[in-house]
Amino acid sequence: MAQRLNVSYNRKPCYDIVFSTGWNELKEELQELGLTERKICVCTDSNVDALYGEAVLKLVSDCCKKAVKFVFPAGEEHKNLDTVKDAYRFLIEEHFDRKDVLIALGGGVTGDLTGYVAATYLRGIDFIQVPTTLLAQADSSIGGKTGVDFEGYKNMVGAFKMPRLVYMNFETLKTLDDRQFFSGFAEIMKHGLIKDAEFYEWLIENMYEICERDLDVLSEMLMKSCVVKKLVVEKDPTEQGERALLNLGHTIGHAIEKAKNFELFHGECVALGTVAAAYVSWKKELLSMEEFYEIRDMFVPFYLPITVEGIDPEEILKLTKSDKKKDGDSIRFILLKKIGKAVIDTTVTDEEILNAIKEIYFDEEAND
Ligand code: GLY
């Protein structure tokens, strides 16, 4: 029997997150939501399509009026307005109207892009998140952030659009390659660091099982992680304040992602950005030196990077200024007061940011 968690929006129950280990219960969920008389478009990328596209399409065809599939090329470079236009065209050709529904089947790119199409097609239609990566299950499928990149700037165009349902099939975690899997883990660690020291300790205690992808432990981990995310987005759904805490590691992380031309995964950049943020926190005497090194080294057993080569620290600093996480001219930087407690800080200077970037920069020439 699947477990579930309800997420409220503006203090009213809004959508369920369903935790499952198969596809079958998705059918019951669609029936439960009264969607069987609707046309459904399964939106997915070429990688996920090869794994689960047909199974999900068949399941949806069996219980809904009509099911079609929109497949776009995999990769962050396709998370843009061109793919959005292709999706609009497809939906128009398939005569989708305002009552019809999209299902985002895949990772963060698919969820964000499909959500944005759902938010804007015919001024908004329903959509369901079916995240298949650890990153999407832990983070991006929850909370209604949707959007695409614009001219290399991450998530520059987007909208808040709550899904009707988030359906997670944990079995999908088995088909992720190691790099994808551990990249997603960075967002889970982030939830412990910003809000829940007990969860952070639990992650350390269960390190071996997590790395071995023990499904029971992964289920428990995701449920705990989703509770943190749920509580934050319920309090501040449109990021007027506290939701910004979820951006720990993202200001510098996004800058590295762009500078490296998306060659590093999002979670890898978040790990690097978190080490840098912890460094600033130490230098501002919020964290002790021991805490900084503990946080930094905690990423290592999960195969996440704590240093990066081939960057220009000055360029990264410049790129942090074009990230969205700004408040007027100042950057809303997320710092750590201790493990389990993050704060928003708008006083971090360029020099402090630059020193933090240098801390994570591995200069090959200097180390020859
Ligand atoms: N991924 C950060 C947020 O949902 O606000």
XYZ file of N, CA and C in Angstrom, residues 13-273:
783
model
N -5.432 22.133 1.773
C -4.838 20.922 1.193
C -4.822 21.036 -0.322
N -3.708 20.725 -0.948
C -3.603 20.978 -2.391
C -3.325 19.706 -3.192
N -2.221 19.045 -2.912
C -1.932 17.828 -3.687
C -1.207 16.812 -2.811
N -1.351 15.541 -3.200
C -0.676 14.473 -2.463
C 0.648 14.129 -3.124
N 1.612 13.778 -2.285
C 2.813 13.102 -2.785
C 2.579 11.632 -2.463
N 2.589 10.786 -3.476
C 2.349 9.355 -3.266
C 3.684 8.625 -3.421
N 4.022 7.836 -2.395
C 5.292 7.090 -2.405
C 4.971 5.638 -2.713
N 5.491 5.146 -3.831
C 5.120 3.807 -4.260
C 6.347 3.045 -4.769
N 6.151 1.746 -5.016
C 7.250 0.969 -5.606
C 6.767 0.265 -6.868
N 5.983 0.950 -7.648
C 5.512 0.394 -8.916
C 4.665 1.436 -9.620
N 4.119 1.063 -10.793
C 3.306 2.011 -11.558
C 1.820 1.845 -11.301
N 1.420 0.630 -10.860
C -0.014 0.309 -10.859
C -0.888 1.305 -10.119
N -0.380 1.751 -8.972
C -1.227 2.653 -8.170
C -1.480 4.009 -8.840
N -0.690 4.317 -9.857
C -0.915 5.575 -10.578
C -2.309 5.577 -11.206
N -2.716 4.404 -11.668
C -4.043 4.267 -12.279
C -5.136 4.657 -11.274
N -5.015 4.093 -10.071
C -6.021 4.422 -9.040
C -6.002 5.917 -8.702
N -4.813 6.484 -8.702
C -4.704 7.911 -8.385
C -5.404 8.763 -9.442
N -5.243 8.372 -10.721
C -5.894 9.130 -11.801
C -7.412 9.015 -11.667
N -7.848 7.807 -11.310
C -9.298 7.614 -11.123
C -9.796 8.449 -9.954
N -9.050 8.367 -8.880
C -9.383 9.110 -7.656
C -9.500 10.615 -7.925
N -8.636 11.127 -8.802
C -8.651 12.568 -9.119
C -9.714 12.909 -10.162
N -10.423 11.893 -10.632
C -11.497 12.126 -11.606
C -10.970 12.531 -12.980
N -9.836 11.965 -13.370
C -9.227 12.385 -14.636
C -9.490 11.407 -15.783
N -10.335 10.425 -15.553
C -10.488 9.371 -16.575
C -11.210 9.866 -17.833
N -11.911 10.978 -17.729
C -12.610 11.524 -18.911
C -11.759 12.559 -19.637
N -10.516 12.681 -19.227
C -9.631 13.701 -19.816
C -8.660 13.076 -20.812
N -8.142 13.915 -21.707
C -7.017 13.483 -22.542
C -5.751 13.737 -21.721
N -4.819 12.808 -21.817
C -3.588 12.940 -21.036
C -2.394 12.907 -21.988
N -1.472 13.827 -21.794
C -0.234 13.789 -22.572
C 0.934 13.485 -21.622
N 1.585 12.350 -21.860
C 2.768 11.997 -21.082
C 3.957 12.716 -21.728
N 4.570 13.638 -20.984
C 5.723 14.388 -21.512
C 6.980 13.798 -20.897
N 7.917 13.418 -21.743
C 9.109 12.760 -21.223
C 10.283 12.998 -22.160
N 11.506 12.748 -21.647
C 12.652 12.934 -22.549
C 13.052 11.588 -23.153
N 13.975 11.657 -24.120
C 14.306 10.447 -24.879
C 14.903 9.345 -23.992
N 15.635 9.699 -22.939
C 16.206 8.657 -22.062
C 15.131 7.945 -21.256
N 14.273 8.739 -20.629
C 13.244 8.137 -19.761
C 12.195 7.423 -20.611
N 11.942 7.953 -21.793
C 10.989 7.302 -22.686
C 11.414 5.855 -22.945
N 12.717 5.664 -23.196
C 13.212 4.316 -23.504
C 12.992 3.356 -22.329
N 12.977 3.897 -21.116
C 12.839 3.028 -19.938
C 11.376 2.815 -19.519
N 10.627 3.908 -19.440
C 9.286 3.813 -18.834
C 8.165 4.395 -19.689
N 8.513 5.001 -20.826
C 7.513 5.718 -21.632
C 6.328 4.848 -22.008
N 6.608 3.682 -22.555
C 5.509 2.838 -23.043
C 4.671 2.298 -21.885
N 5.321 1.888 -20.806
C 4.578 1.324 -19.660
C 3.602 2.360 -19.101
N 4.078 3.594 -18.955
C 3.203 4.629 -18.381
C 2.111 5.010 -19.382
N 2.481 5.090 -20.655
C 1.472 5.432 -21.668
C 0.356 4.379 -21.680
N 0.741 3.104 -21.591
C -0.254 2.028 -21.636
C -1.179 2.108 -20.419
N -0.561 2.303 -19.265
C -1.351 2.401 -18.033
C -2.366 3.555 -18.132
N -1.904 4.685 -18.653
C -2.797 5.843 -18.758
C -3.871 5.577 -19.820
N -3.476 4.957 -20.963
C -4.464 4.654 -22.016
C -5.555 3.747 -21.486
N -5.167 2.822 -20.592
C -6.141 1.864 -20.049
C -7.201 2.525 -19.184
N -6.886 3.673 -18.615
C -7.879 4.235 -17.683
C -8.400 5.623 -18.076
N -7.829 6.235 -19.120
C -8.298 7.583 -19.477
C -8.861 7.594 -20.898
N -9.506 8.708 -21.213
C -10.191 8.830 -22.512
C -9.211 8.660 -23.680
N -8.074 9.307 -23.594
C -7.076 9.217 -24.654
C -5.709 9.540 -24.048
N -4.684 8.816 -24.494
C -3.345 9.125 -23.986
C -2.379 9.268 -25.154
N -1.572 10.311 -25.130
C -0.545 10.515 -26.155
C 0.772 10.801 -25.442
N 1.846 10.785 -26.225
C 3.160 10.966 -25.603
C 3.939 12.026 -26.371
N 4.494 12.985 -25.637
C 5.373 14.002 -26.248
C 6.789 13.729 -25.738
N 7.684 13.408 -26.676
C 9.061 13.072 -26.276
C 10.006 14.142 -26.823
N 10.857 14.651 -25.961
C 11.845 15.649 -26.414
C 13.257 15.141 -26.090
N 14.277 15.675 -26.748
C 15.639 15.175 -26.523
C 16.103 15.424 -25.083
N 16.785 14.438 -24.513
C 17.243 14.546 -23.121
C 18.375 15.562 -23.007
N 18.474 16.194 -21.847
C 19.621 17.079 -21.579
C 19.183 18.486 -21.220
N 19.959 19.074 -20.302
C 19.669 20.440 -19.835
C 19.624 21.431 -21.009
N 20.385 21.146 -22.072
C 20.429 22.096 -23.207
C 19.089 22.162 -23.936
N 18.194 21.214 -23.640
C 16.857 21.258 -24.273
C 15.791 21.831 -23.345
N 16.229 22.270 -22.166
C 15.269 22.885 -21.238
C 15.155 24.361 -21.621
N 14.477 24.615 -22.714
C 14.424 25.999 -23.205
C 13.087 26.268 -23.906
N 12.944 27.496 -24.371
C 11.658 27.894 -24.964
C 11.402 27.208 -26.304
N 12.435 26.723 -26.983
C 12.206 25.982 -28.236
C 11.442 24.688 -27.948
N 11.866 23.985 -26.901
C 11.163 22.736 -26.552
C 9.739 23.052 -26.086
N 9.592 24.157 -25.372
C 8.244 24.570 -24.940
C 7.358 24.786 -26.173
N 7.909 25.447 -27.185
C 7.136 25.691 -28.413
C 6.750 24.369 -29.087
N 7.700 23.433 -29.122
C 7.384 22.106 -29.701
C 6.222 21.457 -28.945
N 6.247 21.608 -27.631
C 5.175 21.011 -26.817
C 3.832 21.686 -27.114
N 3.821 23.036 -27.203
C 2.561 23.745 -27.517
C 2.007 23.232 -28.849
N 2.914 23.146 -29.837
C 2.497 22.710 -31.181
C 1.858 21.321 -31.108
N 2.516 20.417 -30.375
C 2.026 19.047 -30.237
C 0.632 19.037 -29.592
N 0.471 19.820 -28.546
C -0.819 19.825 -27.831
C -1.924 20.422 -28.721
N -1.564 21.431 -29.507
C -2.567 22.027 -30.416
C -2.982 20.992 -31.459
N -1.974 20.305 -32.028
C -2.289 19.279 -33.048
C -3.142 18.152 -32.472
N -2.930 17.848 -31.190
C -3.706 16.772 -30.544
C -5.011 17.297 -29.930
N -5.336 18.554 -30.225
C -6.591 19.180 -29.761
C -6.750 19.142 -28.243
N -5.668 19.418 -27.536
C -5.793 19.465 -26.078
C -6.532 20.739 -25.671
N -7.524 20.568 -24.786
C -8.221 21.754 -24.296
C -7.922 21.969 -22.818
N -8.600 22.957 -22.239
C -8.266 23.381 -20.885
C -8.502 22.317 -19.807
N -9.335 21.327 -20.135
C -9.619 20.301 -19.117
C -8.611 19.154 -19.178
N -7.781 19.140 -20.213
C -6.865 18.022 -20.382
C -5.626 18.179 -19.501
N -4.825 17.123 -19.455
C -3.810 17.032 -18.399
C -2.460 16.588 -18.968
N -1.393 17.129 -18.380
C -0.043 16.676 -18.735
C 0.533 15.838 -17.594
N 1.311 14.834 -17.961
C 2.068 14.090 -16.946
C 3.546 14.299 -17.252
N 4.288 14.819 -16.274
C 5.736 15.002 -16.443
C 6.411 13.740 -15.935
N 6.924 12.936 -16.852
C 7.565 11.669 -16.481
C 9.075 11.819 -16.683
N 9.815 11.975 -15.594
C 11.262 12.102 -15.763
C 11.927 12.854 -14.625
N 13.066 13.432 -14.928
C 13.859 14.137 -13.915
C 13.481 15.602 -13.809
N 14.398 16.384 -13.255
C 14.113 17.802 -12.992
C 13.827 18.593 -14.253
N 14.553 18.334 -15.329
C 14.334 19.079 -16.573
C 12.906 18.842 -17.065
N 12.503 17.587 -17.089
C 11.158 17.249 -17.584
C 10.080 17.856 -16.698
N 10.255 17.757 -15.390
C 9.247 18.300 -14.470
C 9.120 19.809 -14.604
N 10.257 20.493 -14.651
C 10.234 21.960 -14.734
C 9.628 22.416 -16.065
N 10.058 21.750 -17.138
C 9.605 22.159 -18.473
C 8.115 21.843 -18.675
N 7.723 20.642 -18.300
C 6.312 20.259 -18.463
C 5.423 21.141 -17.600
N 5.890 21.411 -16.389
C 5.118 22.284 -15.499
C 4.930 23.659 -16.112
N 5.969 24.153 -16.772
C 5.876 25.478 -17.389
C 4.896 25.457 -18.568
N 4.943 24.375 -19.338
C 3.972 24.241 -20.443
C 2.554 24.215 -19.839
N 2.381 23.448 -18.764
C 1.055 23.357 -18.124
C 0.613 24.719 -17.580
N 1.557 25.489 -17.085
C 1.210 26.796 -16.498
C 0.772 27.789 -17.560
N 1.226 27.598 -18.797
C 1.022 28.639 -19.812
C 0.107 28.218 -20.961
N 0.013 26.925 -21.257
C -0.827 26.490 -22.377
C -2.293 26.802 -22.041
N -2.955 27.523 -22.906
C -4.354 27.936 -22.678
C -4.545 28.614 -21.314
N -3.559 29.348 -20.908
C -3.517 30.037 -19.597
C -3.541 29.078 -18.401
N -3.168 27.840 -18.655
C -3.025 26.924 -17.522
C -3.905 25.695 -17.603
N -3.256 24.521 -17.618
C -4.004 23.260 -17.531
C -3.379 22.416 -16.411
N -4.060 21.360 -16.018
C -3.556 20.531 -14.908
C -2.322 19.730 -15.322
N -1.473 19.464 -14.326
C -0.364 18.538 -14.603
C -0.026 17.723 -13.369
N 0.621 16.596 -13.663
C 1.005 15.646 -12.605
C 2.504 15.425 -12.706
N 3.160 15.415 -11.569
C 4.593 15.138 -11.563
C 4.824 13.653 -11.295
N 5.573 13.003 -12.182
C 5.996 11.622 -11.932
C 7.532 11.612 -12.011
N 8.180 12.038 -10.926
C 9.639 12.171 -10.955
C 10.338 10.816 -10.926
N 11.357 10.664 -11.755
C 12.050 9.370 -11.833
C 13.520 9.456 -11.415
N 13.977 10.645 -11.020
C 15.366 10.730 -10.522
C 15.329 11.101 -9.041
N 16.445 10.854 -8.367
C 16.503 11.174 -6.938
C 16.337 12.682 -6.739
N 16.960 13.456 -7.622
C 16.879 14.917 -7.501
C 15.433 15.403 -7.639
N 14.737 14.858 -8.622
C 13.354 15.299 -8.846
C 12.440 14.813 -7.731
N 12.694 13.601 -7.220
C 11.835 13.081 -6.145
C 12.064 13.869 -4.851
N 13.314 14.229 -4.603
C 13.611 14.908 -3.333
C 13.261 16.389 -3.383
N 13.342 16.968 -4.567
C 13.290 18.426 -4.584
C 12.363 19.006 -5.654
N 12.750 18.868 -6.924
C 12.117 19.727 -7.938
C 10.650 19.411 -8.223
N 10.189 18.190 -7.908
C 8.785 17.877 -8.219
C 7.813 18.463 -7.188
N 8.355 18.947 -6.068
C 7.499 19.419 -4.973
C 7.578 20.939 -4.852
N 6.448 21.580 -4.758
C 6.465 23.014 -4.455
C 6.083 23.919 -5.597
N 5.862 23.349 -6.791
C 5.260 24.145 -7.868
C 6.178 25.097 -8.611
N 7.503 24.961 -8.439
C 8.384 25.810 -9.269
C 8.494 25.158 -10.640
N 8.215 25.934 -11.677
C 8.355 25.404 -13.033
C 9.144 26.416 -13.847
N 9.725 25.997 -14.948
C 10.432 26.971 -15.770
C 11.464 26.353 -16.676
N 12.101 27.228 -17.455
C 13.150 26.784 -18.380
C 14.335 27.744 -18.278
N 15.454 27.309 -18.841
C 16.640 28.166 -18.890
C 16.474 29.137 -20.063
N 17.164 30.259 -19.977
C 17.091 31.240 -21.069
C 18.497 31.761 -21.340
N 18.973 31.519 -22.553
C 20.312 31.933 -22.977
C 21.366 31.583 -21.933
N 21.293 30.357 -21.455
C 22.308 29.867 -20.518
C 22.031 30.230 -19.073
N 21.045 31.085 -18.805
C 20.731 31.440 -17.413
C 19.683 30.473 -16.895
N 20.041 29.859 -15.787
C 19.240 28.791 -15.211
C 17.857 29.273 -14.764
N 16.824 28.580 -15.181
C 15.447 28.820 -14.722
C 15.041 30.300 -14.763
N 15.473 31.002 -15.787
C 15.231 32.451 -15.845
C 13.773 32.778 -16.178
N 13.102 31.845 -16.885
C 11.715 32.079 -17.289
C 10.873 30.989 -16.622
N 9.853 31.372 -15.890
C 9.083 30.318 -15.235
C 7.826 30.825 -14.565
N 7.171 29.925 -13.858
C 5.924 30.278 -13.170
C 5.748 29.330 -11.989
N 4.998 29.770 -11.007
C 4.590 28.849 -9.942
C 3.312 28.165 -10.389
N 3.308 26.859 -10.387
C 2.121 26.111 -10.822
C 2.095 24.806 -10.020
N 1.093 24.673 -9.175
C 1.041 23.481 -8.329
C 0.559 22.277 -9.137
N 1.197 21.118 -8.952
C 0.709 19.919 -9.640
C -0.572 19.399 -8.983
N -1.311 18.543 -9.659
C -2.479 17.900 -9.032
C -2.032 16.734 -8.165
N -0.850 16.192 -8.483
C -0.364 14.994 -7.790
C 1.131 14.866 -8.051
N 1.858 14.348 -7.048
C 3.248 13.936 -7.296
C 3.289 12.438 -7.018
N 3.643 11.657 -8.019
C 3.644 10.198 -7.863
C 5.072 9.687 -8.030
N 5.605 9.125 -6.949
C 6.991 8.618 -7.011
C 6.993 7.100 -7.019
N 7.681 6.541 -7.980
C 7.905 5.089 -8.007
C 9.388 4.890 -7.683
N 9.663 4.450 -6.440
C 11.066 4.351 -6.006
C 11.878 3.351 -6.819
N 11.187 2.431 -7.474
C 11.914 1.450 -8.305
C 12.748 2.151 -9.377
N 12.307 3.347 -9.788
C 13.034 4.040 -10.857
C 14.456 4.429 -10.412
N 14.671 4.478 -9.092
C 15.999 4.869 -8.611
C 17.054 3.826 -8.964
N 16.574 2.598 -9.233
C 17.519 1.507 -9.534
C 18.175 1.683 -10.899
N 17.495 2.381 -11.810
C 18.063 2.486 -13.164
C 18.944 3.726 -13.357
N 19.071 4.531 -12.299
C 19.914 5.741 -12.440
C 21.384 5.351 -12.429
N 22.192 6.018 -13.257
C 23.629 5.735 -13.132
C 24.136 6.432 -11.864
N 25.316 6.008 -11.413
C 25.818 6.490 -10.116
C 25.891 8.010 -10.055
N 26.326 8.602 -11.141
C 26.523 10.055 -11.113
C 25.197 10.785 -10.918
N 24.182 10.314 -11.632
C 22.829 10.886 -11.500
C 22.329 10.698 -10.072
N 22.500 9.479 -9.579
C 21.980 9.149 -8.255
C 22.605 10.059 -7.191
N 23.929 10.126 -7.178
C 24.587 10.899 -6.116
C 24.376 12.401 -6.286
N 24.201 12.821 -7.528
C 23.910 14.238 -7.749
C 22.617 14.617 -7.003
N 21.613 13.757 -7.092
C 20.344 14.003 -6.402
C 20.517 14.032 -4.894
N 21.494 13.269 -4.419
C 21.686 13.195 -2.977
C 22.074 14.551 -2.377
N 22.706 15.413 -3.194
C 23.122 16.729 -2.677
C 21.916 17.519 -2.165
N 20.783 17.409 -2.847
C 19.592 18.169 -2.422
C 19.014 17.577 -1.123
N 19.211 16.284 -0.941
C 18.712 15.649 0.282
C 19.556 16.107 1.477
N 20.848 16.090 1.261
C 21.765 16.575 2.304
C 21.422 18.025 2.659
N 21.099 18.799 1.628
C 20.735 20.205 1.834
C 19.550 20.318 2.802
N 18.552 19.446 2.650
C 17.383 19.514 3.535
C 17.785 19.294 4.993
N 18.693 18.358 5.233
C 19.180 18.144 6.597
C 19.929 19.374 7.095
N 20.793 19.906 6.252
C 21.633 21.038 6.677
C 20.825 22.283 7.017
N 19.772 22.553 6.222
C 19.058 23.824 6.454
C 18.032 23.736 7.578
N 17.495 22.528 7.825
C 16.321 22.469 8.707
C 16.301 21.350 9.730
N 17.086 20.292 9.531
C 16.824 19.108 10.331
C 18.130 18.362 10.660
N 18.728 18.755 11.787
C 20.017 18.159 12.178
C 19.879 16.653 12.420
N 18.706 16.248 12.938
C 18.487 14.823 13.216
C 18.520 14.013 11.912
N 17.901 14.574 10.891
C 17.886 13.915 9.577
C 19.313 13.840 9.014
N 20.066 14.910 9.207
C 21.462 14.942 8.746
C 22.252 13.793 9.413
N 22.058 13.629 10.726
C 22.742 12.542 11.444
C 22.290 11.188 10.909
N 20.992 11.090 10.651
C 20.426 9.837 10.114
C 21.092 9.491 8.775
N 21.325 10.497 7.953
C 21.977 10.270 6.656
C 23.388 9.711 6.857
N 24.077 10.253 7.860
C 25.440 9.752 8.121
C 25.373 8.301 8.602
N 24.425 8.045 9.528
C 24.313 6.685 10.070
C 23.950 5.666 8.988
N 23.206 6.103 7.993
C 22.731 5.171 6.960
C 23.510 5.284 5.644
N 24.687 5.851 5.748
C 25.512 6.104 4.561
C 25.706 4.855 3.692
N 26.034 3.756 4.344
C 26.328 2.530 3.592
C 25.099 2.076 2.808
N 23.958 2.011 3.482
C 22.717 1.540 2.830
C 22.300 2.486 1.707
N 22.514 3.781 1.922
C 22.148 4.754 0.878
C 23.015 4.509 -0.362
N 24.320 4.374 -0.135
C 25.231 4.158 -1.279
C 24.923 2.836 -1.978
N 24.475 1.847 -1.212
C 24.114 0.544 -1.799
C 22.729 0.553 -2.437
N 22.027 1.657 -2.292
C 20.651 1.845 -2.783
C 19.673 0.804 -2.229
N 19.779 0.571 -0.947
C 18.811 -0.277 -0.255
C 17.456 0.443 -0.338
N 16.480 -0.212 -0.995
C 15.237 0.482 -1.314
C 14.435 0.902 -0.072
N 14.513 0.096 1.000
C 13.781 0.475 2.220
C 14.371 1.752 2.807
N 15.704 1.800 2.826
C 16.362 2.988 3.387
C 16.118 4.204 2.480
N 16.177 3.982 1.164
C 15.928 5.108 0.252
C 14.500 5.636 0.416
N 13.545 4.716 0.610
C 12.153 5.161 0.802
C 12.047 6.023 2.054
N 12.656 5.522 3.131
C 12.585 6.277 4.389
C 13.268 7.642 4.222
N 14.421 7.617 3.541
C 15.174 8.858 3.335
C 14.325 9.871 2.552
N 13.673 9.398 1.490
C 12.895 10.329 0.666
C 11.683 10.861 1.420
N 11.059 10.001 2.207
C 9.898 10.485 2.962
C 10.313 11.556 3.966
N 11.430 11.322 4.642
C 11.922 12.328 5.613
C 12.280 13.625 4.880
N 12.940 13.468 3.734
C 13.382 14.638 2.979
C 12.174 15.437 2.457
N 11.158 14.707 1.998
C 9.962 15.380 1.466
C 9.202 16.132 2.561
N 9.283 15.632 3.796
C 8.619 16.355 4.892
C 9.279 17.728 5.074
N 10.611 17.770 5.009
C 11.309 19.061 5.139
C 10.848 19.995 4.019
N 10.876 19.488 2.791
C 10.517 20.339 1.652
C 9.060 20.808 1.767
N 8.181 19.891 2.140
C 6.752 20.226 2.290
C 6.570 21.371 3.291
N 7.214 21.250 4.457
C 7.002 22.269 5.492
C 7.491 23.638 5.030
N 8.598 23.648 4.295
C 9.130 24.936 3.824
C 8.210 25.546 2.773
N 7.798 24.750 1.773
C 6.994 25.351 0.686
C 5.573 25.696 1.151
N 5.095 24.985 2.161
C 3.764 25.330 2.675
C 3.773 26.704 3.342
N 4.849 26.984 4.049
C 4.953 28.265 4.767
C 5.121 29.429 3.808
N 5.836 29.175 2.725
C 6.217 30.276 1.838
C 6.202 29.780 0.383
N 4.992 29.561 -0.164
C 4.923 28.905 -1.486
C 5.599 29.678 -2.617
N 5.614 31.003 -2.564
C 6.159 31.747 -3.710
C 7.484 32.448 -3.392
N 8.175 31.911 -2.414
C 9.517 32.390 -2.067
C 9.584 33.886 -1.765
N 8.725 34.295 -0.835
C 8.812 35.683 -0.361
C 9.836 35.779 0.769
N 10.128 34.650 1.392
C 11.060 34.670 2.523
C 11.719 33.330 2.702
N 11.170 32.551 3.668
C 11.836 31.328 4.120
C 12.165 30.308 3.018
N 11.374 30.247 1.953
C 11.650 29.248 0.910
C 13.043 29.436 0.309
N 13.533 30.679 0.387
C 14.877 30.951 -0.145
C 15.939 30.076 0.534
N 15.630 29.575 1.751
C 16.609 28.715 2.436
C 16.939 27.477 1.607
N 15.963 27.059 0.784
C 16.192 25.883 -0.075
C 17.259 26.167 -1.125
N 17.654 27.430 -1.242
C 18.673 27.780 -2.236
C 20.086 27.682 -1.677
N 20.229 27.063 -0.513
C 21.587 26.865 0.013
C 22.453 26.215 -1.081
N 23.587 26.818 -1.333
C 24.527 26.248 -2.314
C 24.191 26.575 -3.756
N 23.053 27.257 -3.986
C 22.609 27.458 -5.374
C 23.186 28.716 -6.027
N 23.531 29.747 -5.249
C 24.031 30.983 -5.880
C 25.349 30.690 -6.589
N 26.292 30.139 -5.851
C 27.575 29.787 -6.470
C 27.395 28.538 -7.343
N 26.528 27.620 -6.908
C 26.279 26.392 -7.685
C 25.793 26.697 -9.098
N 24.792 27.577 -9.215
C 24.274 27.928 -10.546
C 25.356 28.599 -11.396
N 26.180 29.438 -10.749
C 27.244 30.134 -11.499
C 28.244 29.112 -12.059
N 28.575 28.109 -11.254
C 29.511 27.077 -11.740
C 28.852 26.271 -12.865
N 27.571 25.972 -12.682
C 26.845 25.202 -13.694
C 26.925 25.910 -15.051
N 26.712 27.232 -15.011
C 26.743 27.998 -16.265
C 28.174 28.094 -16.811
N 29.134 28.406 -15.909
C 30.522 28.566 -16.372
C 31.052 27.268 -16.986
N 30.629 26.140 -16.443
C 31.092 24.837 -16.957
C 30.182 24.330 -18.075
N 29.307 25.207 -18.535
C 28.444 24.855 -19.661
C 27.599 23.602 -19.413
N 27.125 23.440 -18.185
C 26.252 22.337 -17.787
C 26.916 20.964 -17.946
N 28.251 20.971 -17.896
C 28.997 19.710 -18.000
C 28.963 19.006 -16.628
N 28.842 19.794 -15.548
C 28.642 19.199 -14.216
C 27.143 19.108 -13.953
N 26.725 18.103 -13.197
C 25.297 17.972 -12.876
C 24.894 19.018 -11.831
N 23.579 19.308 -11.823
C 23.068 20.316 -10.895
C 23.461 19.991 -9.446
N 23.238 18.750 -9.027
C 23.533 18.376 -7.640
C 25.016 18.505 -7.319
N 25.861 18.221 -8.296
C 27.312 18.362 -8.081
C 27.648 19.832 -7.824
N 26.997 20.706 -8.579
C 27.238 22.146 -8.386
C 26.656 22.618 -7.054
N 25.533 22.030 -6.649
C 24.944 22.388 -5.349
C 25.896 21.964 -4.218
N 26.525 20.795 -4.372
C 27.490 20.353 -3.349
C 28.634 21.364 -3.263
N 29.165 21.766 -4.410
C 30.271 22.747 -4.421
C 29.815 24.076 -3.813
N 28.616 24.505 -4.206
C 28.078 25.770 -3.697
C 27.830 25.697 -2.198
